[in-house]
CSV table of C-alpha atoms in Angstrom, one decimal:
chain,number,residue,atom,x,y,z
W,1,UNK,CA,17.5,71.1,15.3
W,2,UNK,CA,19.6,71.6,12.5
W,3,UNK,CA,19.3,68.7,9.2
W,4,UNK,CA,23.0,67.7,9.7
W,5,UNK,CA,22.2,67.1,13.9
W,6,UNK,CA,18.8,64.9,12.7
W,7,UNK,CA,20.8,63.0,10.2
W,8,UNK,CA,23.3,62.3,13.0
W,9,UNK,CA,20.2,61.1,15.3
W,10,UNK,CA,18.8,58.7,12.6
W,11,UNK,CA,21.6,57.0,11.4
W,12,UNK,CA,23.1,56.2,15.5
W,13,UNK,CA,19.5,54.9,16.2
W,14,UNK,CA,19.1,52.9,13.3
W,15,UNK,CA,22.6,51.3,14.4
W,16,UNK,CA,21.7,50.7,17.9
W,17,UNK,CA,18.1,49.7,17.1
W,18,UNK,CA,18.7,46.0,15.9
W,19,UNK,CA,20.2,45.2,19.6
W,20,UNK,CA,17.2,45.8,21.5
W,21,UNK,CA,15.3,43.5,19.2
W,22,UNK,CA,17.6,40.2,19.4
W,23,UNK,CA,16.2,37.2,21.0
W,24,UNK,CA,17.3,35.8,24.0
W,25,UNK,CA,18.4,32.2,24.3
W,26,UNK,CA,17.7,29.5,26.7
W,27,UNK,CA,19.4,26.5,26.0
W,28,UNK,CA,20.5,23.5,28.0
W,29,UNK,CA,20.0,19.8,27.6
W,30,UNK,CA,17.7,16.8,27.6
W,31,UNK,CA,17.9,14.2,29.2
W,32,UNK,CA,16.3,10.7,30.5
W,33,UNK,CA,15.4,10.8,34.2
W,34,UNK,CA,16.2,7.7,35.1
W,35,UNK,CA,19.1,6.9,33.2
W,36,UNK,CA,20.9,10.5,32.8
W,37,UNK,CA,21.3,9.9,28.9
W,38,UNK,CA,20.9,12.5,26.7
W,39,UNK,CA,17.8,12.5,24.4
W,40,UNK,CA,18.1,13.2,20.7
W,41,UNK,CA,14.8,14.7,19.2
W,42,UNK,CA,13.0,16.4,21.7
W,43,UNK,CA,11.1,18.7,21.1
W,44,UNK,CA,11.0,22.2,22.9
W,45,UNK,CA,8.2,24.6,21.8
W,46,UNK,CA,7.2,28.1,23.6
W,47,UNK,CA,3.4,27.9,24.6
W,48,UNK,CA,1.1,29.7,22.8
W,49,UNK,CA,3.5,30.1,19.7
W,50,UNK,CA,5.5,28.3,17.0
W,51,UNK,CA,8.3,28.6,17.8
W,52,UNK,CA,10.2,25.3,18.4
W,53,UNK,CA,13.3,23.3,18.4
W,54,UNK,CA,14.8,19.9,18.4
W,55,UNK,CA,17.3,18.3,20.5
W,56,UNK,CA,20.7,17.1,18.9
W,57,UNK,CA,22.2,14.0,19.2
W,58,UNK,CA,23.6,14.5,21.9
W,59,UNK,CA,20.4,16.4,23.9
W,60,UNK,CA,21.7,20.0,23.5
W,61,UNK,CA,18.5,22.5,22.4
W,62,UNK,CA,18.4,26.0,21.5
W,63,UNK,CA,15.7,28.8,21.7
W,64,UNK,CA,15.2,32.1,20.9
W,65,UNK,CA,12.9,33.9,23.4
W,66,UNK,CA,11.4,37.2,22.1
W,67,UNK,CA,9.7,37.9,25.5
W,68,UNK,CA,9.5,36.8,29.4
W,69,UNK,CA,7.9,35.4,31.1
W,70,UNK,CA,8.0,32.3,28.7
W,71,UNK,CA,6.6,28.8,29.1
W,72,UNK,CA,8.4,26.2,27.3
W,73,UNK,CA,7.1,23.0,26.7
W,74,UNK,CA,9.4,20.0,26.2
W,75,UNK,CA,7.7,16.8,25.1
W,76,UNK,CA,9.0,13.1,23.2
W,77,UNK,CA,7.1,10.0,22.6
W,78,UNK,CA,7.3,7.8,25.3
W,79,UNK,CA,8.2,10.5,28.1
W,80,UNK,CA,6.0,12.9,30.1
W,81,UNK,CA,5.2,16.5,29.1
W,82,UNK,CA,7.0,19.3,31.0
W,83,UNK,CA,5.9,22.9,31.3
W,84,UNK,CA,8.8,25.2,32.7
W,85,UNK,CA,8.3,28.8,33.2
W,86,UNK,CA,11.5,30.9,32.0
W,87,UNK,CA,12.4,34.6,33.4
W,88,UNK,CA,15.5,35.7,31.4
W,89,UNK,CA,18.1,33.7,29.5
W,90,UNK,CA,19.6,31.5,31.4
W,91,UNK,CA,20.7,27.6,30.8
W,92,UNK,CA,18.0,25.4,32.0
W,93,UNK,CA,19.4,21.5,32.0
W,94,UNK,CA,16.0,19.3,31.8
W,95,UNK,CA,14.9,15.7,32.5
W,96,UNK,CA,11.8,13.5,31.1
W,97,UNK,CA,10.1,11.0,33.1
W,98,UNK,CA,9.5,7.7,31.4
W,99,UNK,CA,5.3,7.6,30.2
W,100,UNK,CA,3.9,4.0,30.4
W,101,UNK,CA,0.6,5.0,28.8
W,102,UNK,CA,2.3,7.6,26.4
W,103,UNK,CA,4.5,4.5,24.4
W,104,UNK,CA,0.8,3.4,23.4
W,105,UNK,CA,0.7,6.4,20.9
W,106,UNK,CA,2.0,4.7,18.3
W,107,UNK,CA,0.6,1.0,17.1
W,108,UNK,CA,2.1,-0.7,13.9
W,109,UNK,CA,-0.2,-3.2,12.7
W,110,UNK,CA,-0.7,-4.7,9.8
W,111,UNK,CA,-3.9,-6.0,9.1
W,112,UNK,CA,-5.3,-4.9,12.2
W,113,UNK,CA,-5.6,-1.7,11.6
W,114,UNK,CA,-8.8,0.6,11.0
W,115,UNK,CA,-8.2,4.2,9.3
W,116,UNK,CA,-10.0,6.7,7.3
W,117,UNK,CA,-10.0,6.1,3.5
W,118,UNK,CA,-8.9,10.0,3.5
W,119,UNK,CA,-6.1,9.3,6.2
W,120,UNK,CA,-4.8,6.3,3.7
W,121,UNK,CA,-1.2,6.3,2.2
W,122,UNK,CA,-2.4,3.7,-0.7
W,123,UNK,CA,-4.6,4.1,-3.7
W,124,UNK,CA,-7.5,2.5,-2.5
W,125,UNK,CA,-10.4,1.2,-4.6
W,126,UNK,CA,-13.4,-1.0,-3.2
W,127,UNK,CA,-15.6,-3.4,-5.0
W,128,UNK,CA,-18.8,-4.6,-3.5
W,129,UNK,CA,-21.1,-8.0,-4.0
W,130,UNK,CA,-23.4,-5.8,-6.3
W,131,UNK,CA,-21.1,-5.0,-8.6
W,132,UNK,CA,-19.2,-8.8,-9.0
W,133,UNK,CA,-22.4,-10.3,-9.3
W,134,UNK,CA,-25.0,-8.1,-10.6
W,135,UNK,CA,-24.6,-8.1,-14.3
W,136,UNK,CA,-23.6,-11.2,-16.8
W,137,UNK,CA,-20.4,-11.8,-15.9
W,138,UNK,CA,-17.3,-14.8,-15.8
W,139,UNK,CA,-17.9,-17.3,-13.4
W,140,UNK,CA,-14.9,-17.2,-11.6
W,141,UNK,CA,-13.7,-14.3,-9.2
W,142,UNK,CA,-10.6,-12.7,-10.6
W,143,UNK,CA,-12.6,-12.7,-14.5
W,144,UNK,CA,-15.7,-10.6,-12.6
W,145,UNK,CA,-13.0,-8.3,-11.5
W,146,UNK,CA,-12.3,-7.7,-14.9
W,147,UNK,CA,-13.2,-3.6,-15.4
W,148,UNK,CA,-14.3,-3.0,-11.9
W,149,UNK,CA,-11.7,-1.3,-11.1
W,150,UNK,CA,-9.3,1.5,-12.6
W,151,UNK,CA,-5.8,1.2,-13.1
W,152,UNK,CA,-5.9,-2.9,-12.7
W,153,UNK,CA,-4.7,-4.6,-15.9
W,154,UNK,CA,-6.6,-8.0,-16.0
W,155,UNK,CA,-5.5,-10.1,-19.4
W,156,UNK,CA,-6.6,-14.1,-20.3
W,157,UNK,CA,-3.7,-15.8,-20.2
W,158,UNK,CA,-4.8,-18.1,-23.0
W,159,UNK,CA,-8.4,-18.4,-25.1
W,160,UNK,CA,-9.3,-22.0,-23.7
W,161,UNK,CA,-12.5,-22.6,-21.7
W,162,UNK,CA,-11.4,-22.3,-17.9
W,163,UNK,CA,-8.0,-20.3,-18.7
W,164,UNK,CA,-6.5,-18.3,-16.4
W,165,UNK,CA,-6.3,-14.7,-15.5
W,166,UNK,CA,-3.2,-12.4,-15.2
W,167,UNK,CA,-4.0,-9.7,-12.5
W,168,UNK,CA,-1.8,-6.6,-12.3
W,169,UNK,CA,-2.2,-3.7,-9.8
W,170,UNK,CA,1.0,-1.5,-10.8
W,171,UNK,CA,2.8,-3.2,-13.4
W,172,UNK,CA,5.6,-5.7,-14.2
W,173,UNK,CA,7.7,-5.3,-10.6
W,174,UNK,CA,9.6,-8.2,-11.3
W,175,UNK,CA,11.5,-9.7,-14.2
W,176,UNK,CA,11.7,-13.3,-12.8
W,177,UNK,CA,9.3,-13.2,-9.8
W,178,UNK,CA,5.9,-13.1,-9.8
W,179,UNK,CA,4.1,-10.3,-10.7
W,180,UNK,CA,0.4,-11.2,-8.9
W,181,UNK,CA,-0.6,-9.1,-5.9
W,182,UNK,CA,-0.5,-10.4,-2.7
W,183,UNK,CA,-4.4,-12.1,-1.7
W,184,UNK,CA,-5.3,-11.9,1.2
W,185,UNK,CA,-9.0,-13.8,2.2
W,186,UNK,CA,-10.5,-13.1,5.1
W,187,UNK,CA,-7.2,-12.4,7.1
W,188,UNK,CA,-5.6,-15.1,5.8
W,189,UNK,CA,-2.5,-14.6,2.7
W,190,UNK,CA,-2.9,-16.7,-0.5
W,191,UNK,CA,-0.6,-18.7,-2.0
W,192,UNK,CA,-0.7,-17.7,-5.3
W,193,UNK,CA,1.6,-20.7,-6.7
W,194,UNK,CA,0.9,-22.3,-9.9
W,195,UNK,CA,1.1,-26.3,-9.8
W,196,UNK,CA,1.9,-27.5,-13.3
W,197,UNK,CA,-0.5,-30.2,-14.4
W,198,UNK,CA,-1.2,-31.9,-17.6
W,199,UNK,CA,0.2,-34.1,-20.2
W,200,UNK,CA,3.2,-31.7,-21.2
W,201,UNK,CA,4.1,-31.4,-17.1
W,202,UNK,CA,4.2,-35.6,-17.0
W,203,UNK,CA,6.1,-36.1,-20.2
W,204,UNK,CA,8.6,-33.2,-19.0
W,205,UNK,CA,7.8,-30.7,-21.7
W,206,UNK,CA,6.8,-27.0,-21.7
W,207,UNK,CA,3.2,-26.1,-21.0
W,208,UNK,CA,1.3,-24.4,-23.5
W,209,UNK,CA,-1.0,-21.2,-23.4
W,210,UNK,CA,-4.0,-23.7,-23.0
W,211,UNK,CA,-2.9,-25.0,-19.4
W,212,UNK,CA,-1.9,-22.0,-18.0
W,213,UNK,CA,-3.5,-22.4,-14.5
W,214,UNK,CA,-5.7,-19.2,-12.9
W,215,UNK,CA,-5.4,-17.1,-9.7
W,216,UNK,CA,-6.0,-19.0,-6.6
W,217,UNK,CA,-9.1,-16.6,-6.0
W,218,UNK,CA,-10.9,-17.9,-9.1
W,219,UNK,CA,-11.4,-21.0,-6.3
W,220,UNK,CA,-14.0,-18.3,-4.8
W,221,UNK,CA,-17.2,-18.3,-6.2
W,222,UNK,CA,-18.2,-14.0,-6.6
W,223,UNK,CA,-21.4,-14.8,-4.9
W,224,UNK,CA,-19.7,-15.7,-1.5
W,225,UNK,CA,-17.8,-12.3,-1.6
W,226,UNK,CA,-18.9,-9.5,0.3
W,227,UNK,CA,-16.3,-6.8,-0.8
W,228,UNK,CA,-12.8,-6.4,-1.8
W,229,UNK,CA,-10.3,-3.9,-1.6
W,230,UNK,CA,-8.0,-3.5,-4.0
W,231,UNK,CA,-5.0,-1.8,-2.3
W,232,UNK,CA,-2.5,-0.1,-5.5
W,233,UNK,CA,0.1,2.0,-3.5
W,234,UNK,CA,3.3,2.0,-3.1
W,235,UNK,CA,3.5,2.0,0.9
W,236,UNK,CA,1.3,-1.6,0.9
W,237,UNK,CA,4.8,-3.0,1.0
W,238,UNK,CA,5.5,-1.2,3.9
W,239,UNK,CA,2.8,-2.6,5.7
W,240,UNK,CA,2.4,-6.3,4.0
W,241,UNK,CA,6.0,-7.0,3.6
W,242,UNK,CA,7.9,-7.7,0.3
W,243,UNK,CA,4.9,-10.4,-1.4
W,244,UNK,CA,2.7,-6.8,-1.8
W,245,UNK,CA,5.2,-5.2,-3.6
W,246,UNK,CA,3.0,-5.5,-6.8
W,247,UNK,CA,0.0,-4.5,-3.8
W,248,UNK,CA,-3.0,-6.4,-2.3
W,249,UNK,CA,-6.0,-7.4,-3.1
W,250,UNK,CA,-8.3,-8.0,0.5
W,251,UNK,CA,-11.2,-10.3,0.3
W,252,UNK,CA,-13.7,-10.5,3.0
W,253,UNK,CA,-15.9,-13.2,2.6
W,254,UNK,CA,-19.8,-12.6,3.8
W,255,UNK,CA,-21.2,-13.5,7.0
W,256,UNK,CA,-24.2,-14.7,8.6
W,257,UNK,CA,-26.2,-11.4,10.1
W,258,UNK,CA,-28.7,-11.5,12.0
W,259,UNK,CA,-32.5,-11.3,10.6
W,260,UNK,CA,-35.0,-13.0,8.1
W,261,UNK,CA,-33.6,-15.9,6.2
W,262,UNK,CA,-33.9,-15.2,2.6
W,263,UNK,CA,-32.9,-17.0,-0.4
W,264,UNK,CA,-31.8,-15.5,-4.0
W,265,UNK,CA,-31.8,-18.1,-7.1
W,266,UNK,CA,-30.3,-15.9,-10.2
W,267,UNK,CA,-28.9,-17.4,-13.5
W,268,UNK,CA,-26.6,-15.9,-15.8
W,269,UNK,CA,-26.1,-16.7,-19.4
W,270,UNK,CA,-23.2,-15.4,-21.5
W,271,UNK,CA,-21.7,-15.9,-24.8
W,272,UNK,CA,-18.0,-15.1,-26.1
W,273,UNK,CA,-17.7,-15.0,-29.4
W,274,UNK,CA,-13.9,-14.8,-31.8
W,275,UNK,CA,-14.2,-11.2,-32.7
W,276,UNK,CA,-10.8,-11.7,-35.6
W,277,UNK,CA,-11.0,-15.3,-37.1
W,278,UNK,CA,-7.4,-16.3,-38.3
W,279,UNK,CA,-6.9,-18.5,-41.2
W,280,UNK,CA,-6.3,-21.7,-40.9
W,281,UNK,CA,-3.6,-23.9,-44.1
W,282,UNK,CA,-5.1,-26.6,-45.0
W,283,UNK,CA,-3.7,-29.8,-43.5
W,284,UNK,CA,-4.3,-33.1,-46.0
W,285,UNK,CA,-2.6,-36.4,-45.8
W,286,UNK,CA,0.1,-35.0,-48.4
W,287,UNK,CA,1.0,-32.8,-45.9
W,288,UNK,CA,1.3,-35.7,-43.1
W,289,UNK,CA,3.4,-37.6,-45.6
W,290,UNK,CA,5.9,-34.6,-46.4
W,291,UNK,CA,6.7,-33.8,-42.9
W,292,UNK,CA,6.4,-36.4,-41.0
W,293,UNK,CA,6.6,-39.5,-43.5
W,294,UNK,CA,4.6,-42.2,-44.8
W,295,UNK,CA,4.0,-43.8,-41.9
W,296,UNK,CA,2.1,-41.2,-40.0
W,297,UNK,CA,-0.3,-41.0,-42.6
W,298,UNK,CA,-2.4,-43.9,-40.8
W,299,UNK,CA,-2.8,-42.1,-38.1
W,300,UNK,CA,-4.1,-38.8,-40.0
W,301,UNK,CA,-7.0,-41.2,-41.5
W,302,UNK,CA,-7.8,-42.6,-38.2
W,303,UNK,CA,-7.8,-39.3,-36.7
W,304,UNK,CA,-10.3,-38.1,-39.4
W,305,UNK,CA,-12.4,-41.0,-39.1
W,306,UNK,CA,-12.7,-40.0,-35.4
């Protein structure tokens, strides 16, 4: 064979070779059994391989088959699987039977449900009795907190004894709302409300720094608490609703458990100290008299003799 006949060979079976290799196609449509309407989403999938399609909105699907005999399987939640066995391309027209124990595939709960820390959509990070109570620490709940856990911003709201606690999982999220994560204790959600109280609140006035009031959960004592879980993603909204878009903090309280009774007695001391003193002007009766006259200077005395 001459080069010029071989060249002649080669290039008409390289031309020709591409349509013994194109796929065959089986299409048709999906629809509901009982109802004859079209499904949108189905899935069609050739056993043993993956290669797979979805139904349109309107129920039409399209294959490629690279060899028969082909099974294809069609599946969607809430209908019965179908196997069909395919010979050649042809248009197969297909309907699903209603599942009532497939629809249980799916359950949206919120704080019902149980999943593996691994499986989890949020930033989870757990704190257990141990670590609230085991070292000198503040008395009240959301102060123990204080770095147990990592990306939680805890900050006094003032420097008086008993002040309260500002608790932040993932930031400011709201300019005028509230910016607390959503408690929940037990199963039960928190209201986190503040309820002004004090002289300033009856005379009408604004509050100062020293009667900020705390967290609700600094009404739990840290001894009574067998873990929390401190949830810091994004998706807690998704499951909580809106009051967990700046997350959740889950308290479960402990338990009785079966066993031997014992008792534990422990006592804690703890000092704070002012680590910068400020300097304080000196405030004498000349000063009284200056800014607010001479007839506040009385009380100044009587104050001082007190």
């Amino acid at each position: 064979m001459s080069k010029q006949h071989l060249l002649k060979w080669l290039l008409f079976t390289f031309a020709f070779f591409p349509m013994f290799l194109v796929a065959q196609e089986v299409k048709g449509v999906i629809t509901d059994e009982a109802t004859g309407l079209p499904i949108a989403g189905a899935n069609v999938l050739e056993k043993g391989t993956t290669n797979g399609e979805i139904s349109d909105f309107d129920g039409n699907y399209s294959i490629s088959v690279n060899n028969f005999p082909a099974v294809l399987v069609f599946s969607y939640l809430g209908y019965e699987t179908l196997e069909l066995t395919v010979n050649s391309a042809t248009t197969l027209n297909v309907a699903l039977k209603e599942s009532a124990t497939a629809l249980d595939e799916v359950v949206i709960t919120g704080l019902g449900t149980s999943i593996k820390r691994a499986n989890s959509a949020n930033a989870i990070a757990t704190v257990s009795s141990e670590e609230l109570t085991g070292r000198t620490a503040q008395s009240t709940l959301d102060g123990a907190l204080y770095g147990k856990v990592t990306g939680v911003n805890i900050t006094a709201s003032s420097g008086a004894p008993g002040g309260g606690f500002a608790l932040r999982l993932r930031g400011i999220s709201s300019i005028n709302g509230n910016n607390q994560p959503l408690y929940i204790v037990d199963g039960v959600y928190v209201n986190n409300n503040e309820i002004p109280s004090g002289l300033r609140f009856a005379s009408g006035a604004n509050r100062g720094n020293e009667e900020n009031s705390g967290n609700r959960i600094a009404d739990l004592d840290p001894n009574d608490i067998e873990n929390i879980e401190v949830l810091k993603g994004a998706s807690a909204a998704a499951i909580y609703g809106t009051r967990a878009n700046a997350g959740v903090v889950i308290i479960t309280t402990k338990r009785g458990k079966m066993g031997k009774t014992n008792i534990k007695f422990s006592q804690d001391l703890g000092v704070n100290t002012i680590i910068n003193k400020l300097g304080m002007r000196p405030w004498t009766a000349a000063n009284v008299e200056s800014t607010f006259g001479a007839s506040e200077v009385a009380l100044y005395n009587a104050a001082i003799l007190d």
